[in-house]
Short mmCIF file of C-alpha atoms in Angstrom, two decimals:
data_model
loop_
_atom_site.label_atom_id
_atom_site.label_comp_id
_atom_site.label_asym_id
_atom_site.label_seq_id
_atom_site.Cartn_x
_atom_site.Cartn_y
_atom_site.Cartn_z
CA MET A 515 -11.88 -27.84 -13.04
CA GLU A 516 -9.20 -30.46 -14.52
CA ASP A 517 -10.10 -29.49 -17.94
CA GLN A 518 -9.74 -25.81 -17.38
CA LYS A 519 -6.12 -26.51 -15.88
CA SER A 520 -5.42 -28.40 -19.05
CA LYS A 521 -5.94 -25.32 -21.16
CA ILE A 522 -3.48 -23.21 -18.87
CA PRO A 523 -0.57 -22.62 -20.88
CA ILE A 524 2.78 -22.40 -19.15
CA ILE A 525 5.06 -22.59 -22.15
CA LYS A 526 3.91 -21.57 -25.82
CA CYS A 527 6.25 -22.27 -28.68
CA LYS A 528 6.68 -21.28 -32.45
CA LYS A 529 6.84 -25.16 -32.66
CA LYS A 530 3.65 -26.32 -31.33
CA MET A 531 4.72 -29.71 -30.51
CA TYR A 532 6.58 -27.78 -27.65
CA ASP A 533 3.58 -26.22 -26.05
CA PHE A 534 3.67 -27.01 -22.27
CA TYR A 535 0.25 -26.78 -20.11
CA LYS A 536 -0.13 -26.89 -16.48
CA SER A 537 -1.74 -30.36 -16.62
CA ASN A 538 1.56 -31.60 -18.30
CA ILE A 539 3.22 -31.13 -14.72
CA ARG A 540 2.29 -34.82 -13.96
CA THR A 541 4.16 -36.66 -16.38
CA LYS A 542 7.20 -38.40 -15.39
CA GLU A 543 8.93 -38.11 -18.38
CA LYS A 544 12.14 -35.75 -18.49
CA PRO A 545 10.82 -32.42 -20.16
CA THR A 546 12.00 -31.68 -23.82
CA LEU A 547 13.07 -28.39 -24.22
CA ALA A 548 11.92 -25.81 -26.84
CA SER A 549 15.62 -24.36 -26.53
CA HIS A 550 17.15 -27.75 -26.88
CA GLY A 551 18.42 -27.36 -30.43
CA TRP A 552 19.31 -23.47 -29.94
CA LYS A 553 23.18 -24.01 -30.03
CA ASN A 554 22.62 -24.70 -33.73
CA LYS A 555 22.58 -21.33 -35.62
CA LYS A 556 20.01 -22.54 -38.04
CA THR A 557 17.62 -22.33 -35.26
CA ARG A 558 17.56 -18.57 -35.67
CA ASP A 559 14.28 -16.71 -35.44
CA ASP A 560 12.49 -19.69 -33.24
CA TYR A 561 11.13 -18.41 -30.05
CA PHE A 562 8.93 -19.35 -27.25
CA PHE A 563 7.19 -17.52 -24.39
CA ILE A 564 6.86 -18.51 -20.46
CA TYR A 565 3.85 -17.46 -18.57
CA PRO A 566 3.55 -16.90 -14.90
CA TYR A 567 3.19 -20.20 -13.07
CA ASP A 568 2.37 -21.40 -9.49
CA ASN A 569 2.34 -25.35 -8.80
CA ASN A 570 0.93 -24.70 -5.34
CA GLU A 571 -2.66 -24.54 -5.84
CA GLU A 572 -3.49 -23.42 -2.00
CA THR A 573 -0.99 -20.82 -2.56
CA MET A 574 -2.87 -19.35 -5.55
CA ASN A 575 -6.29 -19.53 -4.15
CA GLU A 576 -5.52 -18.78 -0.54
CA GLU A 577 -6.98 -15.43 0.73
CA VAL A 578 -4.63 -13.66 2.77
CA ASP A 579 -5.78 -12.19 5.88
CA PHE A 580 -3.97 -8.62 5.46
CA LYS A 581 -4.11 -6.78 8.72
CA THR A 582 -3.91 -3.26 9.20
CA PHE A 583 -0.54 -1.61 10.08
CA ASN A 584 -2.00 -0.92 13.53
CA ASP A 585 -2.53 -4.84 14.00
CA LEU A 586 1.21 -5.21 13.22
CA GLY A 587 2.44 -3.53 16.39
CA LEU A 588 3.62 -0.38 14.73
CA SER A 589 3.62 3.20 16.24
CA SER A 590 0.28 4.50 16.25
CA SER A 591 1.71 8.02 14.86
CA LEU A 592 3.36 6.20 11.92
CA CYS A 593 0.36 4.34 11.06
CA GLU A 594 -1.36 7.80 10.92
CA SER A 595 1.17 8.95 8.77
CA LEU A 596 0.91 6.23 6.35
CA GLU A 597 -2.73 6.93 6.30
CA ASN A 598 -2.45 10.38 5.20
CA LEU A 599 -0.26 9.05 2.40
CA GLY A 600 -3.01 6.87 1.21
CA ILE A 601 -1.41 3.61 2.40
CA TYR A 602 -3.89 1.61 4.47
CA LYS A 603 -2.94 -2.23 4.49
CA PRO A 604 0.32 -4.07 4.43
CA LEU A 605 1.25 -6.08 1.39
CA GLN A 606 2.10 -9.78 1.91
CA ILE A 607 5.87 -9.52 2.67
CA GLN A 608 4.98 -6.66 5.07
CA ASN A 609 2.49 -8.44 6.65
CA ILE A 610 4.63 -11.47 7.53
CA GLY A 611 7.95 -9.51 7.83
CA ILE A 612 7.18 -6.62 10.28
CA PRO A 613 6.14 -8.71 13.13
CA LYS A 614 9.32 -10.65 12.91
CA ILE A 615 11.52 -7.69 12.59
CA LEU A 616 9.60 -6.10 15.69
CA GLN A 617 10.32 -9.30 17.66
CA GLY A 618 14.44 -8.44 17.47
CA SER A 619 15.42 -11.24 15.29
CA ASN A 620 18.30 -11.31 12.78
CA VAL A 621 16.12 -11.34 9.63
CA LEU A 622 16.84 -12.43 5.84
CA LEU A 623 13.86 -10.61 3.98
CA ALA A 624 13.68 -12.21 0.53
CA ALA A 625 10.92 -11.58 -1.73
CA GLU A 626 10.27 -10.96 -5.50
CA THR A 627 11.20 -7.44 -6.66
CA GLY A 628 8.55 -4.66 -6.39
CA CYS A 629 6.54 -6.37 -3.67
CA GLY A 630 7.18 -3.69 -0.93
CA LYS A 631 10.26 -4.98 1.05
CA THR A 632 11.38 -1.50 1.67
CA LEU A 633 8.43 -0.39 3.84
CA ALA A 634 8.69 -4.15 5.53
CA TYR A 635 12.00 -3.01 7.21
CA LEU A 636 11.64 0.84 7.34
CA LEU A 637 8.50 0.73 9.37
CA PRO A 638 9.79 -1.33 12.24
CA LEU A 639 12.95 0.70 12.48
CA ILE A 640 11.02 3.91 12.78
CA THR A 641 8.76 2.24 15.53
CA LYS A 642 11.85 1.43 17.46
CA ILE A 643 13.40 4.35 17.02
CA LEU A 644 10.57 6.58 18.35
CA ILE A 645 10.47 4.07 21.40
CA TRP A 646 14.20 4.39 22.05
CA LYS A 647 14.02 8.36 21.94
CA GLN A 648 11.23 8.16 24.61
CA ASN A 649 13.72 6.56 26.68
CA ASN A 650 16.17 9.34 26.29
CA VAL A 651 19.05 7.35 25.28
CA GLN A 652 22.33 9.64 25.79
CA ARG A 653 23.90 10.02 22.38
CA THR A 654 26.12 12.52 20.96
CA LEU A 655 26.19 14.25 17.44
CA ASN A 656 26.92 12.20 14.59
CA THR A 657 25.66 9.16 16.48
CA PRO A 658 22.90 7.20 14.54
CA LEU A 659 20.67 4.44 15.80
CA GLY A 660 19.99 2.73 12.29
CA LEU A 661 21.99 2.26 9.42
CA ILE A 662 20.85 1.39 5.93
CA VAL A 663 23.60 0.25 3.36
CA THR A 664 23.21 -0.29 -0.33
CA PRO A 665 25.40 -1.05 -3.20
CA SER A 666 24.42 1.89 -5.45
CA ARG A 667 23.77 5.43 -5.27
CA GLU A 668 20.13 5.47 -6.97
CA LEU A 669 18.90 3.04 -4.47
CA THR A 670 20.46 4.88 -1.56
CA VAL A 671 18.61 8.34 -2.72
CA GLN A 672 15.17 6.39 -3.45
CA ILE A 673 15.30 4.71 -0.07
CA ALA A 674 16.07 7.91 1.88
CA LEU A 675 13.40 9.44 0.23
CA GLU A 676 10.75 7.01 0.99
CA LEU A 677 11.91 7.02 4.47
CA ILE A 678 11.69 10.99 4.67
CA SER A 679 8.24 10.77 3.19
CA ILE A 680 6.65 8.42 5.73
CA SER A 681 8.62 9.97 8.71
CA LYS A 682 7.94 13.73 7.67
CA HIS A 683 5.75 14.43 10.52
CA LEU A 684 7.70 12.40 13.07
CA ASP A 685 10.62 12.86 15.48
CA ILE A 686 13.25 11.36 12.84
CA LYS A 687 16.19 12.97 11.47
CA THR A 688 17.54 11.06 8.39
CA LYS A 689 20.79 11.69 6.95
CA LEU A 690 21.64 10.44 3.20
CA ILE A 691 24.99 10.22 2.09
CA THR A 692 26.39 8.82 -1.08
CA GLY A 693 29.88 10.40 -1.12
CA GLY A 694 31.42 12.90 -3.59
CA LYS A 695 33.30 15.13 -1.46
CA THR A 696 34.50 12.36 1.05
CA LYS A 697 37.86 13.80 1.76
CA LYS A 698 36.28 17.39 2.60
CA MET A 699 33.99 15.39 5.04
CA ILE A 700 36.90 13.77 6.91
CA LEU A 701 38.74 16.93 7.11
CA ASP A 702 35.79 19.10 7.80
CA PRO A 703 32.99 16.77 9.43
CA PRO A 704 29.38 17.88 9.30
CA VAL A 705 28.07 17.80 12.76
CA ASP A 706 24.20 16.77 12.99
CA HIS A 707 21.69 15.12 15.13
CA VAL A 708 21.08 12.03 13.00
CA ASP A 709 18.66 8.95 13.80
CA ILE A 710 18.94 6.95 10.70
CA LEU A 711 22.17 7.04 8.35
CA VAL A 712 21.25 5.88 4.75
CA CYS A 713 24.67 5.35 2.83
CA SER A 714 26.28 3.56 -0.12
CA PHE A 715 28.90 1.04 1.30
CA GLY A 716 31.97 2.90 0.08
CA VAL A 717 31.25 6.01 1.49
CA VAL A 718 30.02 4.68 4.98
CA SER A 719 33.13 2.49 5.16
CA LYS A 720 35.38 5.34 4.80
CA LEU A 721 33.51 7.74 6.76
CA THR A 722 33.27 5.51 9.80
CA THR A 723 36.90 4.62 9.50
CA PHE A 724 37.89 7.90 10.06
CA GLY A 725 35.41 8.33 12.94
CA VAL A 726 33.37 10.92 11.27
CA TYR A 727 30.10 8.67 12.38
CA ASN A 728 30.16 6.90 15.75
CA LEU A 729 28.30 3.73 15.22
CA SER A 730 28.77 2.24 18.69
CA LEU A 731 24.88 2.89 19.48
CA LEU A 732 23.79 1.18 16.14
CA ARG A 733 21.05 -0.80 17.02
CA TYR A 734 19.45 -1.35 13.65
CA VAL A 735 21.49 -2.45 10.58
CA VAL A 736 19.99 -3.01 7.28
CA LEU A 737 22.08 -4.38 4.02
CA ASP A 738 19.71 -3.68 0.98
CA GLU A 739 20.23 -5.50 -1.94
CA ALA A 740 22.44 -7.97 0.08
CA ASP A 741 23.27 -10.22 -2.85
CA ALA A 742 25.01 -7.48 -4.41
CA LEU A 743 26.76 -6.48 -1.26
CA PHE A 744 28.05 -10.05 -0.71
CA HIS A 745 29.82 -10.14 -4.21
CA HIS A 746 33.06 -11.15 -3.96
CA THR A 747 34.61 -7.72 -5.02
CA PHE A 748 33.00 -6.19 -2.06
CA GLN A 749 33.54 -9.27 0.31
CA GLU A 750 36.95 -8.29 2.30
CA LYS A 751 35.89 -4.51 2.78
CA LEU A 752 32.20 -5.55 3.93
CA GLN A 753 33.67 -8.05 6.29
CA VAL A 754 36.17 -5.79 7.78
CA PHE A 755 33.50 -2.80 8.16
CA MET A 756 30.57 -5.37 9.64
CA LYS A 757 33.03 -6.56 12.30
CA ARG A 758 33.24 -3.06 13.53
CA LEU A 759 29.45 -3.01 14.12
CA PRO A 760 27.75 -4.12 17.20
CA ILE A 761 25.78 -6.73 15.40
CA SER A 762 23.92 -9.19 17.64
CA TYR A 763 25.56 -12.85 17.19
CA GLN A 764 22.36 -14.46 16.95
CA TYR A 765 19.22 -12.92 18.71
CA ASN A 766 17.69 -9.82 20.37
CA THR A 767 14.74 -10.39 22.48
CA THR A 768 12.41 -7.51 22.18
CA THR A 769 11.47 -5.13 24.81
CA ASP A 770 11.19 -1.44 25.08
CA GLU A 771 14.51 -0.93 26.69
CA PHE A 772 17.64 0.00 24.57
CA PRO A 773 18.86 -3.35 23.30
CA LYS A 774 22.41 -4.36 23.90
CA ALA A 775 23.47 -5.10 20.48
CA ALA A 776 22.20 -4.30 16.74
CA GLN A 777 19.85 -6.30 14.94
CA LEU A 778 20.73 -7.20 11.37
CA ILE A 779 18.27 -7.22 8.28
CA LEU A 780 19.41 -8.52 4.90
CA VAL A 781 17.15 -7.58 2.17
CA SER A 782 17.24 -9.26 -1.24
CA ALA A 783 15.11 -10.33 -4.21
CA THR A 784 17.18 -13.71 -4.38
CA ILE A 785 18.61 -15.89 -1.59
CA PRO A 786 22.17 -14.64 -1.13
CA SER A 787 24.37 -17.61 -2.22
CA ARG A 788 27.47 -16.35 -0.43
CA MET A 789 25.93 -15.47 3.00
CA ASP A 790 27.36 -18.00 5.03
CA ILE A 791 30.95 -17.01 3.71
CA VAL A 792 30.70 -13.55 4.05
CA LEU A 793 28.78 -13.42 7.43
CA ASN A 794 31.01 -16.00 9.00
CA GLY A 795 32.20 -15.03 12.40
CA ILE A 796 29.87 -11.68 12.37
CA VAL A 797 26.80 -13.43 12.80
CA ASN A 798 25.31 -17.06 13.42
CA THR A 799 23.51 -17.46 9.93
CA ASP A 800 21.37 -20.39 11.57
CA SER A 801 19.72 -18.01 13.61
CA LEU A 802 18.50 -15.71 10.95
CA GLU A 803 14.69 -15.58 10.52
CA HIS A 804 13.99 -16.40 6.82
CA VAL A 805 11.14 -14.45 5.71
CA LYS A 806 10.09 -14.92 2.26
CA THR A 807 7.13 -15.24 -0.35
CA GLU A 808 6.17 -17.82 -2.01
CA ARG A 809 6.67 -16.25 -5.58
CA LEU A 810 10.50 -15.88 -4.73
CA HIS A 811 12.48 -16.82 -8.01
CA LYS A 812 9.48 -17.49 -9.89
CA ILE A 813 8.21 -16.30 -13.16
CA LEU A 814 5.69 -13.16 -12.34
CA VAL A 815 5.17 -11.60 -16.06
CA PRO A 816 5.17 -13.38 -19.39
CA GLN A 817 8.51 -13.51 -21.09
CA LYS A 818 9.41 -14.23 -24.65
CA PHE A 819 12.70 -15.70 -25.47
CA ILE A 820 14.12 -15.22 -29.20
CA ARG A 821 17.00 -17.25 -30.75
CA LEU A 822 18.95 -14.85 -32.99
CA ILE A 823 22.36 -14.14 -34.54
CA PRO A 824 24.31 -11.08 -33.51
CA SER A 825 23.61 -9.53 -36.75
CA GLN A 826 20.03 -9.64 -36.46
CA LYS A 827 19.54 -7.73 -33.00
CA PRO A 828 19.78 -4.04 -34.45
CA VAL A 829 16.96 -5.05 -36.87
CA GLU A 830 14.70 -6.76 -34.27
CA LEU A 831 15.30 -3.73 -31.96
CA MET A 832 13.77 -1.46 -34.06
CA LYS A 833 11.11 -3.92 -34.76
CA TYR A 834 10.35 -4.11 -31.00
CA ILE A 835 10.80 -0.39 -29.97
CA ARG A 836 9.00 1.75 -32.36
CA PRO A 837 5.47 0.58 -31.84
CA LYS A 838 6.12 1.04 -27.96
CA VAL A 839 7.27 4.57 -28.21
CA ARG A 840 4.68 5.23 -30.68
CA ASN A 841 2.18 4.36 -28.10
CA LYS A 842 3.96 6.39 -25.14
CA GLU A 843 5.16 3.26 -23.44
CA ARG A 844 8.30 3.13 -21.38
CA VAL A 845 11.10 0.40 -22.00
CA ILE A 846 14.25 -0.68 -20.38
CA ILE A 847 16.90 -2.04 -22.59
CA PHE A 848 19.63 -4.13 -20.60
CA SER A 849 23.01 -4.60 -21.99
CA ASN A 850 25.78 -6.67 -20.40
CA GLN A 851 28.62 -4.25 -21.11
CA ASN A 852 28.79 -0.28 -20.58
CA GLY A 853 30.02 -0.13 -24.31
CA THR A 854 26.91 -1.80 -25.67
CA SER A 855 24.86 0.45 -23.47
CA TYR A 856 26.39 3.59 -24.99
CA TRP A 857 26.02 2.37 -28.51
CA LEU A 858 22.41 1.18 -28.26
CA SER A 859 21.30 4.97 -26.94
CA SER A 860 23.46 6.37 -29.64
CA PHE A 861 21.94 4.23 -32.48
CA LEU A 862 18.31 4.41 -31.16
CA ARG A 863 18.79 8.42 -31.26
CA GLU A 864 20.24 8.21 -35.11
CA CYS A 865 16.87 6.35 -35.85
CA GLY A 866 14.90 9.05 -34.15
CA ILE A 867 14.22 7.53 -30.97
CA GLU A 868 15.25 9.56 -27.70
CA ALA A 869 17.17 7.40 -25.34
CA THR A 870 18.59 7.91 -21.84
CA ASN A 871 22.01 6.02 -21.20
CA LEU A 872 22.62 5.07 -17.36
CA ASN A 873 25.97 2.84 -16.64
CA GLY A 874 28.73 2.93 -14.22
CA ASP A 875 31.52 4.39 -16.96
CA MET A 876 29.88 7.84 -16.56
CA SER A 877 30.89 10.88 -14.65
CA LEU A 878 29.22 12.02 -11.38
CA GLU A 879 28.18 15.21 -13.13
CA VAL A 880 26.68 13.18 -16.46
CA ARG A 881 25.14 10.59 -14.35
CA ARG A 882 23.48 12.85 -11.82
CA GLY A 883 20.36 13.56 -14.08
CA LYS A 884 20.29 10.41 -15.89
CA TYR A 885 17.65 8.19 -14.05
CA GLY A 886 15.78 11.27 -13.11
CA GLU A 887 15.58 12.04 -17.00
CA PHE A 888 13.72 8.72 -17.56
CA LEU A 889 11.67 8.67 -14.04
CA ASN A 890 10.21 11.96 -15.25
CA GLY A 891 9.29 11.13 -18.69
CA LYS A 892 11.32 13.15 -20.62
CA THR A 893 12.49 9.96 -22.43
CA LEU A 894 10.57 6.61 -23.00
CA VAL A 895 13.63 4.56 -23.31
CA LEU A 896 16.43 4.01 -20.71
CA SER A 897 19.55 1.96 -22.00
CA THR A 898 21.24 0.55 -19.26
CA THR A 899 23.46 -2.41 -17.40
CA ASN A 900 23.06 -4.27 -14.33
CA GLY A 901 23.76 -1.08 -12.19
CA GLY A 902 20.15 0.25 -13.31
CA SER A 903 18.47 -3.27 -12.50
CA ARG A 904 18.92 -3.33 -8.76
CA GLY A 905 16.20 -1.70 -6.34
CA LEU A 906 15.13 1.10 -8.54
CA ASP A 907 11.29 1.62 -8.23
CA THR A 908 10.10 1.77 -11.87
CA VAL A 909 6.33 1.34 -11.56
CA MET A 910 5.61 3.32 -14.78
CA VAL A 911 7.83 0.42 -16.97
CA ASN A 912 5.78 -2.35 -18.56
CA HIS A 913 8.57 -3.38 -21.07
CA VAL A 914 11.99 -4.85 -20.34
CA LEU A 915 14.36 -5.87 -23.23
CA ASN A 916 17.52 -7.96 -22.59
CA TYR A 917 19.30 -7.00 -25.45
CA ASP A 918 22.14 -8.93 -23.97
CA PHE A 919 21.01 -11.79 -22.06
CA PRO A 920 22.47 -12.08 -18.35
CA LEU A 921 24.93 -15.11 -17.77
CA ASP A 922 23.46 -15.52 -14.26
CA THR A 923 20.02 -16.09 -13.05
CA SER A 924 20.34 -13.36 -10.18
CA SER A 925 20.72 -10.68 -12.53
CA TYR A 926 17.81 -11.93 -14.82
CA ILE A 927 15.46 -11.95 -11.77
CA HIS A 928 16.51 -8.73 -10.90
CA ARG A 929 16.35 -7.16 -14.37
CA CYS A 930 12.68 -8.86 -14.81
CA GLY A 931 11.63 -7.12 -11.66
CA ARG A 932 11.87 -3.91 -13.21
CA THR A 933 8.34 -4.55 -14.62
CA GLY A 934 5.25 -6.21 -13.02
CA ARG A 935 5.77 -4.09 -9.80
CA VAL A 936 3.05 -3.52 -7.20
CA GLY A 937 1.55 -0.43 -8.44
CA SER A 938 2.17 -0.86 -12.07
CA ARG A 939 -0.62 -0.63 -14.56
CA GLY A 940 -1.22 -2.30 -17.89
CA GLU A 941 0.51 -5.65 -19.32
CA SER A 942 3.87 -6.38 -18.33
CA ARG A 943 6.29 -8.32 -20.43
CA VAL A 944 10.05 -9.16 -20.72
CA THR A 945 11.51 -9.81 -24.18
CA ASN A 946 15.03 -11.68 -24.23
CA PHE A 947 17.34 -11.64 -27.37
CA VAL A 948 19.32 -14.97 -27.06
CA CYS A 949 22.56 -15.51 -29.30
CA LYS A 950 25.68 -16.77 -27.67
CA LEU A 951 26.26 -20.31 -26.39
CA ALA A 952 26.43 -19.29 -22.93
CA GLU A 953 23.39 -17.39 -22.87
CA ILE A 954 21.54 -20.63 -23.91
CA VAL A 955 22.78 -22.36 -21.28
CA VAL A 956 21.10 -19.95 -18.90
CA VAL A 957 17.87 -19.98 -20.99
CA GLN A 958 17.72 -23.77 -20.87
CA LYS A 959 17.99 -23.54 -16.98
CA ILE A 960 15.23 -21.04 -16.90
CA GLU A 961 13.02 -23.11 -19.23
CA MET A 962 13.73 -26.41 -17.52
CA ALA A 963 12.55 -24.84 -14.12
CA ALA A 964 9.33 -23.61 -15.99
CA ARG A 965 8.44 -26.99 -17.42
CA LYS A 966 8.84 -28.43 -13.91
CA MET A 967 7.02 -25.26 -12.22
CA LYS A 968 9.83 -24.64 -10.07
CA PRO A 969 11.77 -21.40 -8.90
CA ILE A 970 14.40 -20.47 -11.36
CA PRO A 971 17.55 -21.86 -9.88
CA ILE A 972 20.34 -19.26 -8.84
CA PHE A 973 23.73 -19.92 -10.52
CA ASN A 974 26.24 -17.76 -12.18
CA LEU A 975 28.49 -18.84 -15.21
CA LEU A 976 30.85 -16.25 -14.46
CA ALA A 977 31.17 -16.96 -10.84
CA ASP A 978 34.85 -16.39 -10.76
CA GLU A 979 35.15 -13.29 -13.14
CA LYS A 980 34.59 -9.83 -12.13
CA GLU A 981 31.34 -8.09 -13.19
CA GLU A 982 31.20 -5.55 -15.61
CA GLU A 983 30.48 -2.97 -13.02
CA ILE A 984 30.15 -2.62 -9.51
CA LEU A 985 28.61 0.70 -8.31
CA GLU A 986 30.44 2.46 -5.15
CA ASP A 987 29.23 5.78 -5.06
CA ASP A 988 30.51 9.44 -4.93
CA TYR A 989 27.48 12.02 -4.29
CA THR A 990 28.04 15.02 -1.89
CA GLY A 991 26.75 14.13 1.50
CA GLN A 992 23.60 15.86 2.39
CA MET A 993 21.20 16.32 5.25
CA ILE A 994 17.72 16.11 3.76
CA GLU A 995 14.74 16.77 6.23
CA ASP A 996 12.13 18.04 4.22
CA LEU A 997 10.89 16.89 0.79
CA ASN A 998 10.95 20.45 -0.58
CA GLU A 999 14.51 20.10 -0.58
CA MET A 1000 13.97 17.45 -3.33
CA GLU A 1001 15.37 19.88 -5.94
CA ASN A 1002 18.90 19.22 -4.36
CA ILE A 1003 18.83 15.70 -4.89
CA PRO A 1004 20.97 14.34 -7.89
CA PHE A 1005 17.49 12.89 -9.71
#
């Protein structure tokens, strides 16, 4: 067993002296990094790989006793709906998260990307609303019981579609709003029976300010991609908005009766670093039940780091992309700036490779079909920025390239999460072009964590600077109750 462990690679390098194996973790010497000399341009073309690791043998080998959805206390009609969709057993985050949420606790749901977090909070929400509606709670029109808030339009649409799919034959009315004709909606408000409102933050803040929606009976509030919503550019508006919500300061006891206050669910692939600051005076953060998986912040797919100088990047890009396109494999390419994302898609087209560009500079009309263009297989390459890396379900993607390396580890984790997701097939890999000194600093933090077999630390070199794009969204609000109406959705 020990001999087998000594052969398990964690880091493999161009310079073999820096190779690191699982058995090396017991050494007390400070690890020597393969990237330690990368600040010198003479190290260009050097590279190393990091492979998935876990230093908890019990976690790795433990057989988790996955229950059925019925065992978790969900509505029997909802469980039947899941079975009709071919969903039979809960994933790990659902297995541990759903009971906590059903208990009525305020919950922080933190787990690696693509592991099933969305269903972990949607299923308890549907179950609770079905119970509350049986109690004949008196509501006027435009008075939802549940609210799901996201930072981006694509994620909002994706969550709404998943919610509609699983509640298709249940008595649940879902309203998807991502903006667009906000002024018209304020002057001539839509009037509907609404159980669950799924919105991007910008539009729900405006519509509730003008009283289009009555949130006094909200009893379930979800902030999906909470770490993005807690960004300092959102903070003041988010705090004002949340103080208007009837959120329980610390704990909701679970009964079948209609609760007196709303339960708060925070969802993220990273532990939000600014949570205490943003939620101060809104909810007691000490009372939040932390539900997280053992794989949070860890390397989950093989990753290659290549030291380059800027002039090498276009040539290396073509070496990287051509065989993947030839094999009909989908690739997401990330840049740090919108301008670079534009240039990359144009450059690839000039080289005979069709690529879809998606970023925050685009007008609504241009952007509407971009993500669906890639999702539906019309193009194999998506060139995007951080806006495309959060929350989107990309199970068909096996390759991610960081053409520009991010300057914060949270963005890196989210970008990596676009591949190796639950339900994906084939080998997944992340490749990183590393050029700038600041990028090398982040790489060294990641490599050091791997050599210590620890989770990736969360830090941001640009903590006091505005990010290149914050997606507050403007899509025409629309009520969607039937998946046959999907052609009306902008993706």
